[in-house]
Tab-separated table of C-alpha atoms in Angstrom:
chain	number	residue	atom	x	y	z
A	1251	UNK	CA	-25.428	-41.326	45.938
A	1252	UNK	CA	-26.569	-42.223	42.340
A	1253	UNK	CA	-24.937	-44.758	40.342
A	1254	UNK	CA	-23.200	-43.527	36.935
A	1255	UNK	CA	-25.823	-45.893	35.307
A	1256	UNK	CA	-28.889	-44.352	37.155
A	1257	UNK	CA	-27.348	-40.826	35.973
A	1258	UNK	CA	-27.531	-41.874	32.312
A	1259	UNK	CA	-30.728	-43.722	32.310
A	1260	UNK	CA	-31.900	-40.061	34.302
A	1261	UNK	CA	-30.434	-38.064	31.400
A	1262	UNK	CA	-31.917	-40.245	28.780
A	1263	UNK	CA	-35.364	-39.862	30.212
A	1264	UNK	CA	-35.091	-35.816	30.129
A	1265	UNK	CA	-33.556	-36.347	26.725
A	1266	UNK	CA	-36.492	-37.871	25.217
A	1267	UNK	CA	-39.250	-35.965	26.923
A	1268	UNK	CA	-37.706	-32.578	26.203
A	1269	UNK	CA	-36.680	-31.545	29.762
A	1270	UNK	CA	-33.709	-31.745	29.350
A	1271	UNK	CA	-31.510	-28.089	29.629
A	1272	UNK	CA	-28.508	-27.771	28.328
A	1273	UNK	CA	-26.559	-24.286	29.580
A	1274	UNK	CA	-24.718	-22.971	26.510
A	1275	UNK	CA	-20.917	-23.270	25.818
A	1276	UNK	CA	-18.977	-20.156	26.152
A	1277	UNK	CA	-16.157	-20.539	22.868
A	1278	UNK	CA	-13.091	-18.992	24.310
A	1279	UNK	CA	-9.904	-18.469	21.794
A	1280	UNK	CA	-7.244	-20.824	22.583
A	1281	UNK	CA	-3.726	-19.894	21.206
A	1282	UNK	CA	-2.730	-22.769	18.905
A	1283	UNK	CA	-6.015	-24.700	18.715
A	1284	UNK	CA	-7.203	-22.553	15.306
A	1285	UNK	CA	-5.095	-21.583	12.627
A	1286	UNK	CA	-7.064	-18.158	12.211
A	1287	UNK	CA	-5.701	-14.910	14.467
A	1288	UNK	CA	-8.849	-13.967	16.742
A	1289	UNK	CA	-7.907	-10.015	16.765
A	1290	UNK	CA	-8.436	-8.263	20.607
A	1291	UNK	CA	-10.923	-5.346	20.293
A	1292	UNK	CA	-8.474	-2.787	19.190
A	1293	UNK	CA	-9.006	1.372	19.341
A	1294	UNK	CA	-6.987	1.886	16.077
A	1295	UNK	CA	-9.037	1.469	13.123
A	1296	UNK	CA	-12.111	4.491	14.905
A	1297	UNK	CA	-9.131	6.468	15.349
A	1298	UNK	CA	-7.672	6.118	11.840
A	1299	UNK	CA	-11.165	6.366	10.525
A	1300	UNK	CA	-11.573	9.813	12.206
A	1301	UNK	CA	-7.708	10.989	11.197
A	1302	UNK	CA	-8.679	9.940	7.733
A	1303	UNK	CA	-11.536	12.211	7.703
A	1304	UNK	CA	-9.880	14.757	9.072
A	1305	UNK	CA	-7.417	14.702	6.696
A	1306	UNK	CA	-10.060	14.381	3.653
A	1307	UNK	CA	-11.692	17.880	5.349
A	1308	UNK	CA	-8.434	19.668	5.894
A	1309	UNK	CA	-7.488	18.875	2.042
A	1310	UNK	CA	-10.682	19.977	0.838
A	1311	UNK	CA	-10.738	23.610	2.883
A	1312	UNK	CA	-7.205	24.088	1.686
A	1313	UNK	CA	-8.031	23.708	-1.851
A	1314	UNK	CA	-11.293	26.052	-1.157
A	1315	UNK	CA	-8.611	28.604	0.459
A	1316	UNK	CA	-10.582	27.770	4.224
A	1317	UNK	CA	-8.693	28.592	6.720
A	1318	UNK	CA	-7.765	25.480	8.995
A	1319	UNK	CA	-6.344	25.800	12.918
A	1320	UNK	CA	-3.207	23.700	13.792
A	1321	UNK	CA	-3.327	21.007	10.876
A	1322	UNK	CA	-0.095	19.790	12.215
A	1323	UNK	CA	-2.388	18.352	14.836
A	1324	UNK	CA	-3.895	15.806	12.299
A	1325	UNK	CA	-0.958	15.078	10.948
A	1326	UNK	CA	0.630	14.504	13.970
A	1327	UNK	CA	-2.618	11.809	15.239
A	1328	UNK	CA	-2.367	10.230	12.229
A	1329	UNK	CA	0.989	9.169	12.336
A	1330	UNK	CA	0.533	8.378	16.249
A	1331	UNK	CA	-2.102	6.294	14.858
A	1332	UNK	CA	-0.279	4.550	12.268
A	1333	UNK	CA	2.526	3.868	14.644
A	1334	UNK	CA	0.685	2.087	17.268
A	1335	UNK	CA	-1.464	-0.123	15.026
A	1336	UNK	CA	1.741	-1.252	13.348
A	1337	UNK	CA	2.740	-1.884	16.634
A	1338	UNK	CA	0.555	-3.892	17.253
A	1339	UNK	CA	0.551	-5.693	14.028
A	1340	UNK	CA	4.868	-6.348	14.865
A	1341	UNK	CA	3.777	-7.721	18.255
A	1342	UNK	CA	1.369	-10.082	16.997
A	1343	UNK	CA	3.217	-11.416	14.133
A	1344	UNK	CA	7.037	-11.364	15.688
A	1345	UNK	CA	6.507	-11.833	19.409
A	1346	UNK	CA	3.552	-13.417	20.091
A	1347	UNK	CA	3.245	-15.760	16.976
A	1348	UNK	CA	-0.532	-15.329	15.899
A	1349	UNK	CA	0.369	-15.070	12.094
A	1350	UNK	CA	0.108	-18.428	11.506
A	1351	UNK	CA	0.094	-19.374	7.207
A	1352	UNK	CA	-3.250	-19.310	7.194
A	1353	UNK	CA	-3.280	-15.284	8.434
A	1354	UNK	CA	-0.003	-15.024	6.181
A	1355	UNK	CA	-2.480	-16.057	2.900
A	1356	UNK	CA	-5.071	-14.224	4.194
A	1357	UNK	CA	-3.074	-11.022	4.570
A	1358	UNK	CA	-1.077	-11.547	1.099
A	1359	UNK	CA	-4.783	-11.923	-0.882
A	1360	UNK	CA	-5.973	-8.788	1.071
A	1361	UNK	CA	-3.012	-6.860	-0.203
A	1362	UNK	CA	-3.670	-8.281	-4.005
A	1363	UNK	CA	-7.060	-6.932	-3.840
A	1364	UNK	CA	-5.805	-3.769	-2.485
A	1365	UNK	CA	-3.029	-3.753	-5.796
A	1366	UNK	CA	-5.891	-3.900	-8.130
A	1367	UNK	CA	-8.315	-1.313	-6.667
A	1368	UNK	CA	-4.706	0.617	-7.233
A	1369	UNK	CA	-4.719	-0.594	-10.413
A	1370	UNK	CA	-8.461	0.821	-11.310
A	1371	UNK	CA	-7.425	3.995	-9.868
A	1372	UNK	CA	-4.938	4.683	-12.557
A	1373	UNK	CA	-7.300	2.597	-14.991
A	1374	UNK	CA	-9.769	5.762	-14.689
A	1375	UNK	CA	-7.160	8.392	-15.163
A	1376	UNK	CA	-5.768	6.576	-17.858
A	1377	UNK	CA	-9.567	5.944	-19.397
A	1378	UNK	CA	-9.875	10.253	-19.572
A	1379	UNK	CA	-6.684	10.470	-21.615
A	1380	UNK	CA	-7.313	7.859	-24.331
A	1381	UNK	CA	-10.388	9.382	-24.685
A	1382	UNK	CA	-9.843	13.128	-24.762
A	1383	UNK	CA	-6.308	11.808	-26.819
A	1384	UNK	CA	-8.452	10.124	-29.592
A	1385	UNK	CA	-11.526	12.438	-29.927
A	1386	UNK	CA	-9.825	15.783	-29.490
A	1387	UNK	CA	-12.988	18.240	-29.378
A	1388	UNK	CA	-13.008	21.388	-31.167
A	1389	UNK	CA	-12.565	23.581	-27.894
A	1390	UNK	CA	-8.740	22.148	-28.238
A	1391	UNK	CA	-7.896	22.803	-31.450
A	1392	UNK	CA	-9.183	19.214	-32.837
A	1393	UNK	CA	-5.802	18.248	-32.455
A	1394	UNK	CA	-3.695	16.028	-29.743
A	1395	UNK	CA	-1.637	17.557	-27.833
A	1396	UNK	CA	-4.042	20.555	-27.542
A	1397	UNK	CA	-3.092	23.489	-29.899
A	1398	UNK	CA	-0.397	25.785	-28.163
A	1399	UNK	CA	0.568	23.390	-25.754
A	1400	UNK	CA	4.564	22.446	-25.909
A	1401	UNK	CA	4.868	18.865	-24.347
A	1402	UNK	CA	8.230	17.514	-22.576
A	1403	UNK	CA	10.414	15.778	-24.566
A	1404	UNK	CA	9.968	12.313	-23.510
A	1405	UNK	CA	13.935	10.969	-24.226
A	1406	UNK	CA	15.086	13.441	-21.473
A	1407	UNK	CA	14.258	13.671	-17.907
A	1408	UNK	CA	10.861	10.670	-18.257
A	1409	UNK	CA	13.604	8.146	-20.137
A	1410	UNK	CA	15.943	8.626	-17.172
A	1411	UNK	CA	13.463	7.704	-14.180
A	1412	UNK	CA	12.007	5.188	-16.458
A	1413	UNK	CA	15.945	3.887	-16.294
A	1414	UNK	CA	16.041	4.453	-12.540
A	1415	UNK	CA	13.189	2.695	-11.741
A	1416	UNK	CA	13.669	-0.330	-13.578
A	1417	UNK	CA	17.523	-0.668	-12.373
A	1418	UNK	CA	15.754	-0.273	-8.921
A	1419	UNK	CA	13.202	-3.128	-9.734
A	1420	UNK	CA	15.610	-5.274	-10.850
A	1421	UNK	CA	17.999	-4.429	-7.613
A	1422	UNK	CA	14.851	-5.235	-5.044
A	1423	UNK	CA	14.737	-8.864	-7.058
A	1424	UNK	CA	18.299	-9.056	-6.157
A	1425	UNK	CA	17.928	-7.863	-2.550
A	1426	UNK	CA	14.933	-10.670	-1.927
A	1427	UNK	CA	16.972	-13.197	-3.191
A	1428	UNK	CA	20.132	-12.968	-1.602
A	1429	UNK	CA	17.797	-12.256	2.077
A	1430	UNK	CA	16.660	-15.913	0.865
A	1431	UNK	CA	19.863	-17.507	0.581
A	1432	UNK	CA	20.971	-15.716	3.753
A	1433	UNK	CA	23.436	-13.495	2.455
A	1434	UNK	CA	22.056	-10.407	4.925
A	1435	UNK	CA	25.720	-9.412	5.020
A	1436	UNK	CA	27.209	-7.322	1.813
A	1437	UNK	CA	24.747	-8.435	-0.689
A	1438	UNK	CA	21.226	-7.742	0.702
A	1439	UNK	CA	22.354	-4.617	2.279
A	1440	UNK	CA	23.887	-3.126	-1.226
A	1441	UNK	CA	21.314	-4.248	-3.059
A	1442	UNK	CA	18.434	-3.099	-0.759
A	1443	UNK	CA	19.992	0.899	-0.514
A	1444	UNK	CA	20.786	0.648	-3.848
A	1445	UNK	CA	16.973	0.495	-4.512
A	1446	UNK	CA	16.670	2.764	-1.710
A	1447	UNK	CA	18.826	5.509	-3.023
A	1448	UNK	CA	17.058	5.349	-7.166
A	1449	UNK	CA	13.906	6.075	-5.566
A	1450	UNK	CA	15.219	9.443	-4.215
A	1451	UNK	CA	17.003	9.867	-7.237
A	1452	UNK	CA	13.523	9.265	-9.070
A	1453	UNK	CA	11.858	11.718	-6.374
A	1454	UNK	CA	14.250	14.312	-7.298
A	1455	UNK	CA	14.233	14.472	-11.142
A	1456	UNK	CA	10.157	14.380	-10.859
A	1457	UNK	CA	10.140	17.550	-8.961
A	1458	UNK	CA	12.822	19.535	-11.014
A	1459	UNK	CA	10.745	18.293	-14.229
A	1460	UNK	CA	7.622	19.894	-12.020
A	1461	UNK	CA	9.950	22.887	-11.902
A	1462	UNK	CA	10.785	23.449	-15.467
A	1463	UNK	CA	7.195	22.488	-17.230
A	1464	UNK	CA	6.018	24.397	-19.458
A	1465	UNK	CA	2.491	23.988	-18.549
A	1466	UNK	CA	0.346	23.435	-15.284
A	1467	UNK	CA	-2.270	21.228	-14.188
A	1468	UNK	CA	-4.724	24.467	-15.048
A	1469	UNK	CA	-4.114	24.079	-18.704
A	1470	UNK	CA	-6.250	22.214	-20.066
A	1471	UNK	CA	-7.521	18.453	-19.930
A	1472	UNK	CA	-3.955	17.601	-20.908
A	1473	UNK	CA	-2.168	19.209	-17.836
A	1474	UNK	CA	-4.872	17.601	-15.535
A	1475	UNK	CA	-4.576	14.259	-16.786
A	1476	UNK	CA	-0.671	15.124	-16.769
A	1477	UNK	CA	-0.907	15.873	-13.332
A	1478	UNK	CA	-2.896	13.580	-11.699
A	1479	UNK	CA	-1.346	10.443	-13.186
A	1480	UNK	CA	2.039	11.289	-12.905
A	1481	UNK	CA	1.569	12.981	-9.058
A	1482	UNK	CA	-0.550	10.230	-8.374
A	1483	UNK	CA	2.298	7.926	-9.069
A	1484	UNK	CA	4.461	9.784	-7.352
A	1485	UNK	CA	2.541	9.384	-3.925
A	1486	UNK	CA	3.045	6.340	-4.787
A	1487	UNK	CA	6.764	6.248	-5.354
A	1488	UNK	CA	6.895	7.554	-2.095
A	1489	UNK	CA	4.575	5.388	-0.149
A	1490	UNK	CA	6.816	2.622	-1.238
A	1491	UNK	CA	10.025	3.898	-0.346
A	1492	UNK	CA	8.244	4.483	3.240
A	1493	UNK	CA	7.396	0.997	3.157
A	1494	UNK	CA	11.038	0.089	2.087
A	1495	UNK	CA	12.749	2.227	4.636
A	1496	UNK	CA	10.171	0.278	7.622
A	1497	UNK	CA	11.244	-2.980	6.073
A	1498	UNK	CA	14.902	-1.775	5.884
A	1499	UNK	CA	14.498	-1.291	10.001
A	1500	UNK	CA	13.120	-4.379	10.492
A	1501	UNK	CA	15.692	-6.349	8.884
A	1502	UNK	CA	18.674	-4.559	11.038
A	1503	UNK	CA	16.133	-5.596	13.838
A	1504	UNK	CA	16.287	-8.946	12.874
A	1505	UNK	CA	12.860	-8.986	12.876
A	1506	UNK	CA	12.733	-11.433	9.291
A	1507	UNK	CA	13.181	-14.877	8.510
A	1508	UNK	CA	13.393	-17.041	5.733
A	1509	UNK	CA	9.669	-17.966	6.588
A	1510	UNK	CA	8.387	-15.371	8.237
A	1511	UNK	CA	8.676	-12.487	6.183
A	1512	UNK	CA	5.139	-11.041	4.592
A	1513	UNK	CA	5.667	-7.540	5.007
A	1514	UNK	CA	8.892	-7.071	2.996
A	1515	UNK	CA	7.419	-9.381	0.755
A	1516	UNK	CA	4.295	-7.001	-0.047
A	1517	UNK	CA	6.461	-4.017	0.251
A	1518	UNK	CA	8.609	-5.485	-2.678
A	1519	UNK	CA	5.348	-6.499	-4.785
A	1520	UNK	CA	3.925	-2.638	-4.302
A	1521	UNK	CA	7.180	-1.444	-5.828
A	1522	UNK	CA	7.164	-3.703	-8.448
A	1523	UNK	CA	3.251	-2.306	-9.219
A	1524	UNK	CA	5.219	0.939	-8.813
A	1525	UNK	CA	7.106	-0.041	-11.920
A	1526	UNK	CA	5.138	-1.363	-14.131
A	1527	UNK	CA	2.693	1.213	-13.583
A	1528	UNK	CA	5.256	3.452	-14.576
A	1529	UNK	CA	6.409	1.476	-17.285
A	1530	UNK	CA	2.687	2.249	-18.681
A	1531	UNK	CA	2.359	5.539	-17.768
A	1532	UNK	CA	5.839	6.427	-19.926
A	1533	UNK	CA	4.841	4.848	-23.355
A	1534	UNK	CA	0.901	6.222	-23.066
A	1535	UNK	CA	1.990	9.583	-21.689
A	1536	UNK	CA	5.220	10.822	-22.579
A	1537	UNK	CA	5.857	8.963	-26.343
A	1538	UNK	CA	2.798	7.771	-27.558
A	1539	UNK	CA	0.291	11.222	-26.182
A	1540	UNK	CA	2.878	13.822	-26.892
């Protein structure tokens, strides 16, 4: 049996001639050893991927008047979809305790990026009104609003959602604070379905307004821009009541703490975008173009 210095001397010798082989180290994730989250090969994002697509198509052929079979099917896998990567995403973060700060920052930058791609989105719908708004071409009258076109009076219906949503911005502020201080009691809960309860207030008065317009999105560049920016925020308005309402069940869950507690915090940044979007898209649309 060879001594442990004859064993180094040996491995020295191969060292410096260049025989040595060294069999390479297999790097196996070790839970608490790394502060990033080493994600498990997961079937989700193909299958959202392919709803998404789906969806895209179906939209497309419905607008083309193509007949599509069953599109209650897609609807139905893309929620399945959603719901088991969230899942997921709940059992990581809650139960098994992956989401360490370093995942929490690297989740709360993703969703600022993903705020100002938002932010662009509107940027280019806004960019088409200003410019249509101060060039008016001949084939609308040279005039803004186009010639014939009777525009909604913007201290009626648009005042009062601008009212609701900034009562329900300012209630969501109150809401995160007093989940801070551990009031989850009276004041979290009021406040929280307070904000809950203006957004479907602010739902409702944009589709009766949709109701009694006197124009459509087919009239014109002004109806289209109409349209799109103010149904494009309104997807929006209900995205983030969605994400309110999931938040709302995860707090009677007791799923939050006072340190753990990223998604409610990014579902109460999106509906403060929601706001101030809206906030721009009532002084540029409704006073200032009509």
């Amino acid at each position: 049996m060879k001594s442990h210095t004859s064993v180094s001397l040996n491995r020295n010798y191969h060292y410096m001639t260049g025989t040595l082989k060294v069999k390479p180290v297999r790097r196996v994730y070790v839970p608490g050893r790394t502060p990033y989250h080493v994600v498990d090969p997961s079937p989700w994002p193909v299958l959202m991927g392919i709803c998404l697509w789906s969806v895209a198509v179906t939209f497309i052929s419905w607008v083309y008047y193509i007949p599509i079979q069953k599109p209650h099917v897609i609807l139905g896998m893309l929620v399945l979809t959603s719901f088991g990567w969230i899942r997921d995403i709940i059992m990581e973060s809650t139960f098994q305790g992956f989401h360490t700060e370093k995942v929490q920052s690297g989740l709360t930058l993703g969703f600022i990026l993903f705020l100002v791609s938002e932010l662009m989105l509107f940027f280019s719908f806004f960019w088409a009104f200003f410019h249509m708004a101060l060039s008016p071409s001949i084939e609308i009258g040279g005039c803004w609003p186009p010639a014939g076109l009777h525009c909604l009076d913007w201290s009626g219906t648009p005042l009062h959602n601008t009212a609701l949503l900034v009562m329900s911005s300012g209630s969501i502020s109150s809401a995160h604070h007093f989940f801070m201080d551990g009031e989850w009691e009276f004041g979290l809960g009021v406040s929280y379905y307070l904000t809950l309860y203006l957004s479907y207030l602010f739902i409702e008065n944009q589709y009766m307004e949709y109701m009694w317009l006197p124009f459509t999105i087919a009239d014109g560049v002004y109806g289209s821009c109409f349209f799109m920016l103010t149904g494009l925020h309104g997807l929006h308005v209900i995205a983030g009541t969605c994400g309110l309402l999931f938040c709302g069940a995860r707090i009677l869950l007791m799923q939050f703490s006072d340190t753990h507690h990223v998604a409610l915090t990014l579902a109460i940044w999106y509906w403060h975008f929601v706001d101030v979007v809206w906030l721009a898209l009532f002084f540029i649309i409704y006073v200032w173009g009509s």
